[in-house]
CSV table of C-alpha atoms and ligand atoms in Angstrom, one decimal:
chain,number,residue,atom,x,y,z
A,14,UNK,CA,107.4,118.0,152.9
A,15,UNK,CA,106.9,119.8,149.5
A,16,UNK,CA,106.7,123.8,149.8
A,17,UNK,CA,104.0,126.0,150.3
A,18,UNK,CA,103.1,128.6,148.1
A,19,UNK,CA,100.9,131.7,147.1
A,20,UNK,CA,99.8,132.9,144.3
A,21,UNK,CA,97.7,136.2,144.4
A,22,UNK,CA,96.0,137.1,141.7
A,23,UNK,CA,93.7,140.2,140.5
A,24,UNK,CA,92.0,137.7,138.4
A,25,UNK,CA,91.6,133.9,138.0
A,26,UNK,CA,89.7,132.1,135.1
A,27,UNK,CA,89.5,128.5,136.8
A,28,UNK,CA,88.2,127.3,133.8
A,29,UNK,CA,85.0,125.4,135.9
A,30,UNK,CA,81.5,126.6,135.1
A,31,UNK,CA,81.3,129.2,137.9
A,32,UNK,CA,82.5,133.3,137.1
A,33,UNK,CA,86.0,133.6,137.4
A,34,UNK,CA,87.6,135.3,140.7
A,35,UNK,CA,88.6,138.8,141.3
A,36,UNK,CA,91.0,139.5,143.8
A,37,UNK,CA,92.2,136.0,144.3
A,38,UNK,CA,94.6,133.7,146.0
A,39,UNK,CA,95.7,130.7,144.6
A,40,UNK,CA,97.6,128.5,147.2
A,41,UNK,CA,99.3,125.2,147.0
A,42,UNK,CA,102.0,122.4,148.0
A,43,UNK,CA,104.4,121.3,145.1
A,44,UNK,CA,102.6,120.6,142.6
A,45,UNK,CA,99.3,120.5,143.9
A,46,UNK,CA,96.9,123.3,144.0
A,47,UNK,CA,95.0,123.5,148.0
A,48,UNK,CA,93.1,127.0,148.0
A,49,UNK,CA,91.4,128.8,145.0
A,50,UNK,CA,88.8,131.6,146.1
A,51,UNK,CA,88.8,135.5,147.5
A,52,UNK,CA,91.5,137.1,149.3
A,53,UNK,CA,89.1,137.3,152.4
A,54,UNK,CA,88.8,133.3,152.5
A,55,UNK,CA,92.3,132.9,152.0
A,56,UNK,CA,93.9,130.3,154.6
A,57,UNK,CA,97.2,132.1,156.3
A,58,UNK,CA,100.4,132.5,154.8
A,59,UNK,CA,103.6,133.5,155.9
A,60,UNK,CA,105.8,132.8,152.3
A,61,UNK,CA,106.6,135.5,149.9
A,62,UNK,CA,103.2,135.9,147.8
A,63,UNK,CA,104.1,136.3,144.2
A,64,UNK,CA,101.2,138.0,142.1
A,65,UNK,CA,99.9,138.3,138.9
A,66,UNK,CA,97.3,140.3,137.1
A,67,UNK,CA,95.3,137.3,135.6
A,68,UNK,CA,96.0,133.6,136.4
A,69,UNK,CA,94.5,131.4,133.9
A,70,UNK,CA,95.1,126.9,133.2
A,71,UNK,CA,97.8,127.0,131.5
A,72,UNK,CA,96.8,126.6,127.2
A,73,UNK,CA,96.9,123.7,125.7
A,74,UNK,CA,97.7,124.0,121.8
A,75,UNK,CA,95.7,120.6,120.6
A,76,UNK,CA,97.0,120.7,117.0
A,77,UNK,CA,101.1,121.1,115.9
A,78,UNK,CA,103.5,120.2,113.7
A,79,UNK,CA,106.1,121.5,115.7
A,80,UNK,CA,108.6,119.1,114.9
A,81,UNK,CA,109.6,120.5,111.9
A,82,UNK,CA,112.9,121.7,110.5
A,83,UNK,CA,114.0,124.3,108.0
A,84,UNK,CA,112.1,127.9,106.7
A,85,UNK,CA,109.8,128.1,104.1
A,86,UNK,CA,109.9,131.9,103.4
A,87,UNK,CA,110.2,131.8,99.3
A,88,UNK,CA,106.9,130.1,99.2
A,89,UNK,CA,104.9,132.4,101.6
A,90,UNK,CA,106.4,135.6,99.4
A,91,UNK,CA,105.2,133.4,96.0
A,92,UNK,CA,102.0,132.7,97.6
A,93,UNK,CA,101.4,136.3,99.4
A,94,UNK,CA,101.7,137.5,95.4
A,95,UNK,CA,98.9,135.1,94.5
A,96,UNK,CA,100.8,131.9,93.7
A,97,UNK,CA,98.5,129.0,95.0
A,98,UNK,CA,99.1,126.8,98.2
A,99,UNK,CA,98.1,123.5,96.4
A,100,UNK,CA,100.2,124.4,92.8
A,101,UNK,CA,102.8,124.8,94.9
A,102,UNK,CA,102.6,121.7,96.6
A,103,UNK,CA,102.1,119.6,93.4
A,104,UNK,CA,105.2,121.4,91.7
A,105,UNK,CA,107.5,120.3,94.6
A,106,UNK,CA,107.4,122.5,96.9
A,107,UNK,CA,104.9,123.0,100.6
A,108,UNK,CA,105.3,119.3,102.6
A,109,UNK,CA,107.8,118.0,100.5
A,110,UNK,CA,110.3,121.1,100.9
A,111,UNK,CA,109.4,120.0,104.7
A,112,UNK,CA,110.9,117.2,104.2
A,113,UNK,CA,113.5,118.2,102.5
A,114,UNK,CA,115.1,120.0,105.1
A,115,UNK,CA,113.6,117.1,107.6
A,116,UNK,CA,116.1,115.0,105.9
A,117,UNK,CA,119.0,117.0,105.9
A,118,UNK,CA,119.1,117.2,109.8
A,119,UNK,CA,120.4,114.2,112.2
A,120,UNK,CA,118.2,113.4,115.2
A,121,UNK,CA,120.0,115.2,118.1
A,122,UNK,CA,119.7,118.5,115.6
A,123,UNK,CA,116.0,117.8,115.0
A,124,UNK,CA,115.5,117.5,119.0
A,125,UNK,CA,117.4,120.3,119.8
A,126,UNK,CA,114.9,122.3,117.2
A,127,UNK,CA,111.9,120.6,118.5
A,128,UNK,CA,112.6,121.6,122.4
A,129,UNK,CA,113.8,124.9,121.5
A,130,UNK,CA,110.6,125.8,119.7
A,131,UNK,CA,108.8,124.1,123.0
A,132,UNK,CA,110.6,126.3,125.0
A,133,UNK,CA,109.8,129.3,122.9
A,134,UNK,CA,105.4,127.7,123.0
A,135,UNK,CA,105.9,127.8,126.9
A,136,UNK,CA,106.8,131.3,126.8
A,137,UNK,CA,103.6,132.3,125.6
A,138,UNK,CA,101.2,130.5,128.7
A,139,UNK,CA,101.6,127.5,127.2
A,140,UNK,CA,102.2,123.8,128.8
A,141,UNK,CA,100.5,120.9,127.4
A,142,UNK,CA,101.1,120.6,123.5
A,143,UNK,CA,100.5,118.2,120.2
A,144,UNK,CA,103.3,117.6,118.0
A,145,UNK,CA,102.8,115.6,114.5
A,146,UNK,CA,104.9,113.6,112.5
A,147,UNK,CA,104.1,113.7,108.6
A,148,UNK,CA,107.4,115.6,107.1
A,149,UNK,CA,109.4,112.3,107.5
A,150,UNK,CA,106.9,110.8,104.7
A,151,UNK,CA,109.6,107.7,104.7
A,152,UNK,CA,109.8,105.2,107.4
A,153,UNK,CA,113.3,106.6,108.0
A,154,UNK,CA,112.0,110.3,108.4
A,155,UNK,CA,108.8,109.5,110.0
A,156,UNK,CA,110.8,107.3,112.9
A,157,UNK,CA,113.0,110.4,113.1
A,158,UNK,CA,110.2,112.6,113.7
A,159,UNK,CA,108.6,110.0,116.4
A,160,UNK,CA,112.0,109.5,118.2
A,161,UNK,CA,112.8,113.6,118.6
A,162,UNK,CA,109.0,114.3,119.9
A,163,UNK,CA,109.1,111.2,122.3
A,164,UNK,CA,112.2,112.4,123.3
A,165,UNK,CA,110.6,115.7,123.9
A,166,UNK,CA,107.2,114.3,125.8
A,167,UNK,CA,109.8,112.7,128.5
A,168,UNK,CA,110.9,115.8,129.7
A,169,UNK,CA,109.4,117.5,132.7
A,170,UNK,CA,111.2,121.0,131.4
A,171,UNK,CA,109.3,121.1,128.7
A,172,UNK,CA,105.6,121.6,128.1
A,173,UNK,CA,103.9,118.6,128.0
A,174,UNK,CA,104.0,116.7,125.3
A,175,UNK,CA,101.2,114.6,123.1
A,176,UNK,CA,102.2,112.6,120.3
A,177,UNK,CA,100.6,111.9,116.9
A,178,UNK,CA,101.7,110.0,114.2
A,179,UNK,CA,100.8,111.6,110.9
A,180,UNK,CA,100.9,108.9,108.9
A,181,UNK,CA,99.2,110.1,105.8
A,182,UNK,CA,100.0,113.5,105.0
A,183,UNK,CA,102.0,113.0,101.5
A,184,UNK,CA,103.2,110.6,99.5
A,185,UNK,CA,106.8,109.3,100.1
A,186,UNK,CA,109.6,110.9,97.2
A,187,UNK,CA,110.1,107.7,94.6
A,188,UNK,CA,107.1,105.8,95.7
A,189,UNK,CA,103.3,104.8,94.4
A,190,UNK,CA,100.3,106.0,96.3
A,191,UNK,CA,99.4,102.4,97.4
A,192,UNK,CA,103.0,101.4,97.8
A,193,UNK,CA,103.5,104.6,100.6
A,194,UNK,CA,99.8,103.6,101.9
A,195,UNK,CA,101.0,100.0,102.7
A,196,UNK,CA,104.2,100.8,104.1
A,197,UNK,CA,102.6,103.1,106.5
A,198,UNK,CA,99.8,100.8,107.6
A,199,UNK,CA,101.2,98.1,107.1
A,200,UNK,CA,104.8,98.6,108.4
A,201,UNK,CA,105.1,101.5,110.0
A,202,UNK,CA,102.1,101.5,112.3
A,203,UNK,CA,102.5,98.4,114.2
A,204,UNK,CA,106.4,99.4,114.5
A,205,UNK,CA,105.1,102.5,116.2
A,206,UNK,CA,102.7,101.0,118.4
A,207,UNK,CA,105.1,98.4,119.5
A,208,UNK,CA,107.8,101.0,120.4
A,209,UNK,CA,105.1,103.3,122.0
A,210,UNK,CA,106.3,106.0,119.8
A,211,UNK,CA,102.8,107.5,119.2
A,212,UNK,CA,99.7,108.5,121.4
A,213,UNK,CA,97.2,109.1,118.3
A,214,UNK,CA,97.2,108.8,114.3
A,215,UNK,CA,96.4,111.3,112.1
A,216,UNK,CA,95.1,111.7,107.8
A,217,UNK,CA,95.2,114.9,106.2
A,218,UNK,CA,91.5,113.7,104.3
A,219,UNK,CA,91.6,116.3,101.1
A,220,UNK,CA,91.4,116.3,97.8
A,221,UNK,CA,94.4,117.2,96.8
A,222,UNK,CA,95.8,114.5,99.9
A,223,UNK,CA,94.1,111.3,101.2
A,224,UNK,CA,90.9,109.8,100.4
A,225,UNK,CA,88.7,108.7,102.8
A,226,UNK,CA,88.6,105.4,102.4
A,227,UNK,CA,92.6,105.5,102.5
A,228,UNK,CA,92.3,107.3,105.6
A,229,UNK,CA,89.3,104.2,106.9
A,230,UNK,CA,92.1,102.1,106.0
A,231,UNK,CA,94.6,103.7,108.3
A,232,UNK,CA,92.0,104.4,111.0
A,233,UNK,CA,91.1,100.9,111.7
A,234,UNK,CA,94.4,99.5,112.1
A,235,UNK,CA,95.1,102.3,114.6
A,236,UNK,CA,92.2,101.2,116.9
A,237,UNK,CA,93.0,97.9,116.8
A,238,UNK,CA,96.2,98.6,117.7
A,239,UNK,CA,95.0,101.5,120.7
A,240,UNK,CA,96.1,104.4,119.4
A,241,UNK,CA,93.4,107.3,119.2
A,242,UNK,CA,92.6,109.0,116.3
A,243,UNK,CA,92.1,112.8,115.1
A,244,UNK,CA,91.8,114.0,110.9
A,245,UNK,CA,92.8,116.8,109.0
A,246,UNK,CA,89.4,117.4,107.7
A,247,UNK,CA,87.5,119.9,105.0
A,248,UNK,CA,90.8,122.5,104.8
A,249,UNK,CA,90.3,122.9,101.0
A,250,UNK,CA,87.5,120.9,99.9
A,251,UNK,CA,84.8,118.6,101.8
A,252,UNK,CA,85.1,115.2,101.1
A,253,UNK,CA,83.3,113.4,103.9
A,254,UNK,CA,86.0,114.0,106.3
A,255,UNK,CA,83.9,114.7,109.2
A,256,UNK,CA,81.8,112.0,108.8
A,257,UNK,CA,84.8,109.8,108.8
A,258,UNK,CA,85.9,110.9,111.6
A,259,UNK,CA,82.4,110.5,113.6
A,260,UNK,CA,82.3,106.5,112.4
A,261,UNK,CA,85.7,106.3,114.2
A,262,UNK,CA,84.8,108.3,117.1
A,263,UNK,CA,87.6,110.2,116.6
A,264,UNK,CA,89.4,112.7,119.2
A,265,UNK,CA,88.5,115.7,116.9
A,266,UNK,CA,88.5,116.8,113.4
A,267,UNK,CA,90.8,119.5,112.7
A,268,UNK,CA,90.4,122.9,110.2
A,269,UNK,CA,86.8,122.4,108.9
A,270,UNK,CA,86.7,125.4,106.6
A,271,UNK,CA,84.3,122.8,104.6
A,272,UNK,CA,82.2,120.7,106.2
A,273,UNK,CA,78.1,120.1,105.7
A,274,UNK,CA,75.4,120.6,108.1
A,275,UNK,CA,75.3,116.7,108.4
A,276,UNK,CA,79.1,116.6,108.9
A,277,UNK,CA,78.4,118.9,111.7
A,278,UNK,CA,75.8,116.8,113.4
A,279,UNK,CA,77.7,113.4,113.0
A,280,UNK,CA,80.7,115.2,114.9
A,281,UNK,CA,78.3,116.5,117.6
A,282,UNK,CA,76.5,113.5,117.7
A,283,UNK,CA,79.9,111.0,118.1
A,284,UNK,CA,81.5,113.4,120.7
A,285,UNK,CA,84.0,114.4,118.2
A,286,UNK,CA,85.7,118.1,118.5
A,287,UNK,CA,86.3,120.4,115.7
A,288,UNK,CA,89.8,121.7,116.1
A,289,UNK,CA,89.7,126.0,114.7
A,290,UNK,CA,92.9,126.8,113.4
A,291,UNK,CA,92.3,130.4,112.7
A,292,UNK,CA,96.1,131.0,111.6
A,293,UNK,CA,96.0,128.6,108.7
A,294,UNK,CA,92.8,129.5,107.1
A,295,UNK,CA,94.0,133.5,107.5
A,296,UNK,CA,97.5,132.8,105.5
A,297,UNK,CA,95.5,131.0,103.2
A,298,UNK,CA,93.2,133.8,102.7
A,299,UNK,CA,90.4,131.3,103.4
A,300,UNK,CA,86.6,132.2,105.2
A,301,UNK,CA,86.3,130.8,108.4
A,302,UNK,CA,84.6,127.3,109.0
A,303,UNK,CA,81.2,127.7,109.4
A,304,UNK,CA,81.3,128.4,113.0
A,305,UNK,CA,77.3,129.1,113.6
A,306,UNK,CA,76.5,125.6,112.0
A,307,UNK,CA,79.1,124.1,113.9
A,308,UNK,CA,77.4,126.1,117.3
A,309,UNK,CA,74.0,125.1,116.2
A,310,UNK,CA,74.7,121.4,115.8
A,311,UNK,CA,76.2,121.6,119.7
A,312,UNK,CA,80.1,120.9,118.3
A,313,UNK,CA,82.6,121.5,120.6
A,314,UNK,CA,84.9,124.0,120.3
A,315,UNK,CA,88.7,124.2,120.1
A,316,UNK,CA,91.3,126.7,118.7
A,317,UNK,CA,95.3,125.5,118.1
A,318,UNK,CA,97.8,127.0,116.2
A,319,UNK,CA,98.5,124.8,113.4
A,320,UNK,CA,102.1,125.5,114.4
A,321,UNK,CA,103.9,124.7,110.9
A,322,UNK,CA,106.3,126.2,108.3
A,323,UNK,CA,103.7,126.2,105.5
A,324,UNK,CA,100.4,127.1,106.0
A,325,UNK,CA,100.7,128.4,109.9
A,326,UNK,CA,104.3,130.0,110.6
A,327,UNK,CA,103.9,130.8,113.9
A,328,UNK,CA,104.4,129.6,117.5
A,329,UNK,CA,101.8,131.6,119.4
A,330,UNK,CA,98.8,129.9,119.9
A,331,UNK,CA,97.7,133.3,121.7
A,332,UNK,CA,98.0,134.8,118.0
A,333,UNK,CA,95.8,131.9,117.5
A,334,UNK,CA,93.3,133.6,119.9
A,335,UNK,CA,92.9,136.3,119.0
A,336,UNK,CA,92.3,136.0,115.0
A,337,UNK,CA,89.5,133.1,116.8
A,338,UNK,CA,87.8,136.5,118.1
A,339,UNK,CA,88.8,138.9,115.5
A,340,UNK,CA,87.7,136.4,112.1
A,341,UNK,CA,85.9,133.8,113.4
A,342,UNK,CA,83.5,135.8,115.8
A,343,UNK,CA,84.1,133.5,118.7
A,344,UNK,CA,83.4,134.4,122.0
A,345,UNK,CA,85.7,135.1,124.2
A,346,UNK,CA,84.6,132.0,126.5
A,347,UNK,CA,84.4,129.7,123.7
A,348,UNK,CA,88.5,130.8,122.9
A,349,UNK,CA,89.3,130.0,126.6
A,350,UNK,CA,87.9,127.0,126.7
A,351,UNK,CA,88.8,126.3,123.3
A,352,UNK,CA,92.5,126.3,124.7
A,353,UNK,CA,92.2,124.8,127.9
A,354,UNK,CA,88.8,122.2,129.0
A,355,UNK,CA,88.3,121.3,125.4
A,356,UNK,CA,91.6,121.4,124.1
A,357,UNK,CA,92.3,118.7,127.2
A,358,UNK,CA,89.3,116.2,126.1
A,359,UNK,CA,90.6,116.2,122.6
A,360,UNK,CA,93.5,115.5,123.1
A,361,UNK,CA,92.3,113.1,126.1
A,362,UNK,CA,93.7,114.6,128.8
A,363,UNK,CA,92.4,115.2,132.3
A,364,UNK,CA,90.7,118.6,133.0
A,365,UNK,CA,93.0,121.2,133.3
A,366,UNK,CA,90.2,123.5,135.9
A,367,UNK,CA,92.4,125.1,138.6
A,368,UNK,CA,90.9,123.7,142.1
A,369,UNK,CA,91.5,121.9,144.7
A,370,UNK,CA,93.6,118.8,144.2
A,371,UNK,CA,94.2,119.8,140.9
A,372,UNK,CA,97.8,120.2,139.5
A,373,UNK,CA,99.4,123.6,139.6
A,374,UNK,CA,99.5,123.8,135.7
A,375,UNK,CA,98.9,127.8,135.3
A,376,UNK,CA,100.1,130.7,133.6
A,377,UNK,CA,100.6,134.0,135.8
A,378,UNK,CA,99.6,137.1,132.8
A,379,UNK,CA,100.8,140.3,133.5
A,380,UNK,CA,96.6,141.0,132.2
A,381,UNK,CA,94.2,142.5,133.9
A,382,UNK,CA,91.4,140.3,132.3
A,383,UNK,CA,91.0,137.2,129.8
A,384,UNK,CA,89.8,139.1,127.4
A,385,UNK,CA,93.0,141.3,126.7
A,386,UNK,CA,94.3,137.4,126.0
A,387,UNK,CA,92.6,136.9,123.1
A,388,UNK,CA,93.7,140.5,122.2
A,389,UNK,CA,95.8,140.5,119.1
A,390,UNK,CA,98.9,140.4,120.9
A,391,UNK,CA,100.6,138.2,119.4
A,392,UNK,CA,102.9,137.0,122.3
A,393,UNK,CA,100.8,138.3,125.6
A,394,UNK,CA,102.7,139.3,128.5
A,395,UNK,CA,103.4,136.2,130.9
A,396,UNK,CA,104.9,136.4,134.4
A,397,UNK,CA,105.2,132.9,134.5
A,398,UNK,CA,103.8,129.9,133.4
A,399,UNK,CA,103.5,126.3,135.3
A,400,UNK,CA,103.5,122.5,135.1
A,401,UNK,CA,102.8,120.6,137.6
A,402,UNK,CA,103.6,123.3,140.3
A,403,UNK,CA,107.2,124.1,138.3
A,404,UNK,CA,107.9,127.3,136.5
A,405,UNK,CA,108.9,126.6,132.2
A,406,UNK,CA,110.7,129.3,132.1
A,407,UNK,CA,113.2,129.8,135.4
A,408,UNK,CA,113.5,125.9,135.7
B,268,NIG,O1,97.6,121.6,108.9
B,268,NIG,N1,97.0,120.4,105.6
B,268,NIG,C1,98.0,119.8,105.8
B,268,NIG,N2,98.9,120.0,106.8
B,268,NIG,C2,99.3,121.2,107.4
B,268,NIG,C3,100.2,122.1,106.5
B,268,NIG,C4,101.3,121.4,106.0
B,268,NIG,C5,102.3,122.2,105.4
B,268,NIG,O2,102.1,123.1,104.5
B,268,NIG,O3,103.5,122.0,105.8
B,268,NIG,C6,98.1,122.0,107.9
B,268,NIG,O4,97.8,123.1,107.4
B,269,FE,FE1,97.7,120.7,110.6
């Protein structure tokens, strides 16, 4: 018999289409959630309640590059003085310093930096989240990559983990555009599907990165292989990357600073979410996406943090939140479920609503309300967060 608990709660944001809860109990078994509702309908109990001020499904960051290694503080300084984020890629520094320091670390270093910085994501509400590959850029450093965040995804301490290959991101040190292209299509990719090293693929579709028809290229063999697929689309320039991604009814299409008004439909129209990432377009000094186009054509909605050492050095997807709300005018609904219901169905994941039956995957906020979430905190206070009925943090 698994234990029985209570959680009471000033506040609970299910996440289901019905007003959250005030003064609420959340009870389960293990890892199972069996009452959500008022105090007054609240089945007995004879445990030690713990409480919280808000209780919320715990976030789910859809879009990270977590598994990176290595600082890249002299370019942010170079760039907060004007320098530019693409001249200093193209002079050698941004992904390829990445990999740089990528390549300087063995595997059991690069996991022990990957499940730290997990670690650190769960102590901000968060369980669920999506690491990328794409500093390895060599078969070598992309299997590294793969290896540490598999590694990472089998391990119930950690948040959970969901794993995409970034397979065109840059082009390998010392070889040809089509020469990197074929090697990861043509040698890498089935190598990963084989080894089930990857959920989903990923293109970063730019002008200054992949083309689309590259990223067609890499796209098809993915399907036929299984995987899903999700783009790096319109983050400097729009060059059909939301359209590409509606063809191959992809998970979502992620940044979207640039993207058309039939870009916009074609995503709404294929099922395809647009992935915000608020921190990346801020460091870049960029205008937001064009959320009320995106709204108007009926896109769904998500916000991640972009987690990486170049254009998103952070860890918070809370700080994620809140610049959603404070630069991109999103509601504070759209954030929450930005984080948790649509985050889940792009990354294709089961709901994450908190009812009965459904896994106790929560965070406990020392909040009084949802809204103070998307406050720029930064790192909001948690009491605790949850997967599958197991604390993160004291576990
Ligand atoms: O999502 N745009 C490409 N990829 C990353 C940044 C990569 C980097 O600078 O390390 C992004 O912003
Ligand atoms: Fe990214």
């Amino acid at each position: 018999m698994s234990e029985r608990w209570r959680v009471e709660a000033g506040r609970v944001w299910t996440g289901s289409d019905t007003a959250p809860i005030d003064d609420a109990v959340i009870d389960g078994e293990g890892a199972t959630i069996t009452y959500v509702g008022t105090q007054d309908f609240a089945p007995d109990f004879f445990g030690t309640a713990r409480s919280a001020g808000l209780v919320t499904p715990a976030l789910i960051d859809a879009h990270t590059h977590a598994a990176w290694a290595g600082h890249r503080h002299a370019e942010y300084m170079l760039r907060m003085q004007g320098a530019d984020y693409v001249t200093i890629a193209q002079a050698g520094g941004g992904i390829a310093r990445s990999y740089e320091a990528l390549t300087a670390v063995d595997d059991d270093t690069l996991s022990a930096i990957l499940d730290a910085r997990l670690r650190r994501m769960a102590r901000q509400g968060v369980a669920t989240v999506e690491v990328k590959s794409g500093y390895g850029l060599t078969t070598e450093g992309e299997l590294k990559q793969l290896r540490a965040i598999t590694r990472a995804s089998k391990n119930p301490a950690l948040p959970r983990v969901v794993r995409t290959f970034l397979a065109l991101h840059a082009v390998a040190p010392g070889l040809s555009r089509g020469e990197h292209i074929d090697r990861m299509v043509g040698e890498l990719l089935p190598q990963v599907a084989r080894e089930h090293l990857a959920d989903r693929v990923d293109a970063y579709v730019d002008t200054h990165a992949f083309t689309v028809d590259e990223a067609d290229r890499l796209f098809r063999a993915a399907r036929e292989l299984g995987l899903a697929v999700t783009v790096h689309a319109g983050q400097f320039s729009n060059v059909g990357g939301a359209e590409l991604a509606a063809r191959h009814g992809a998970q979502s299409a992620d940044h979207l600073e640039n993207i058309s008004v039939d870009g916009a439909r074609a995503l709404a129209q294929a099922g395809v979410r647009a992935v915000l990432l608020p921190i990346a377009s801020y460091t870049l000094r960029q205008a937001p996406p064009p959320v009320a186009l995106l709204r108007e054509a009926s896109v769904r909605l998500v916000v991640a943090s972009d987690a990486n050492p170049g254009t998103a050095p952070t860890e918070s997807l809370p700080l994620a939140m809140a610049l959603a709300v404070r630069e991109y005018g999103l509601t504070i609904e759209e954030v929450m479920h930005g984080v948790t219901t649509e985050a889940a169905a792009a990354l294709g994941l089961a709901s994450p609503v908190l009812c009965v039956g459904a896994p106790a995957t929560m965070t406990l906020w020392d909040l009084p309300h949802e809204n103070a979430l998307a406050m720029p905190w930064g790192a909001p206070p948690i009491v605790d967060v949850w997967r599958d009925g197991r604390s993160l943090i004291t576990s």
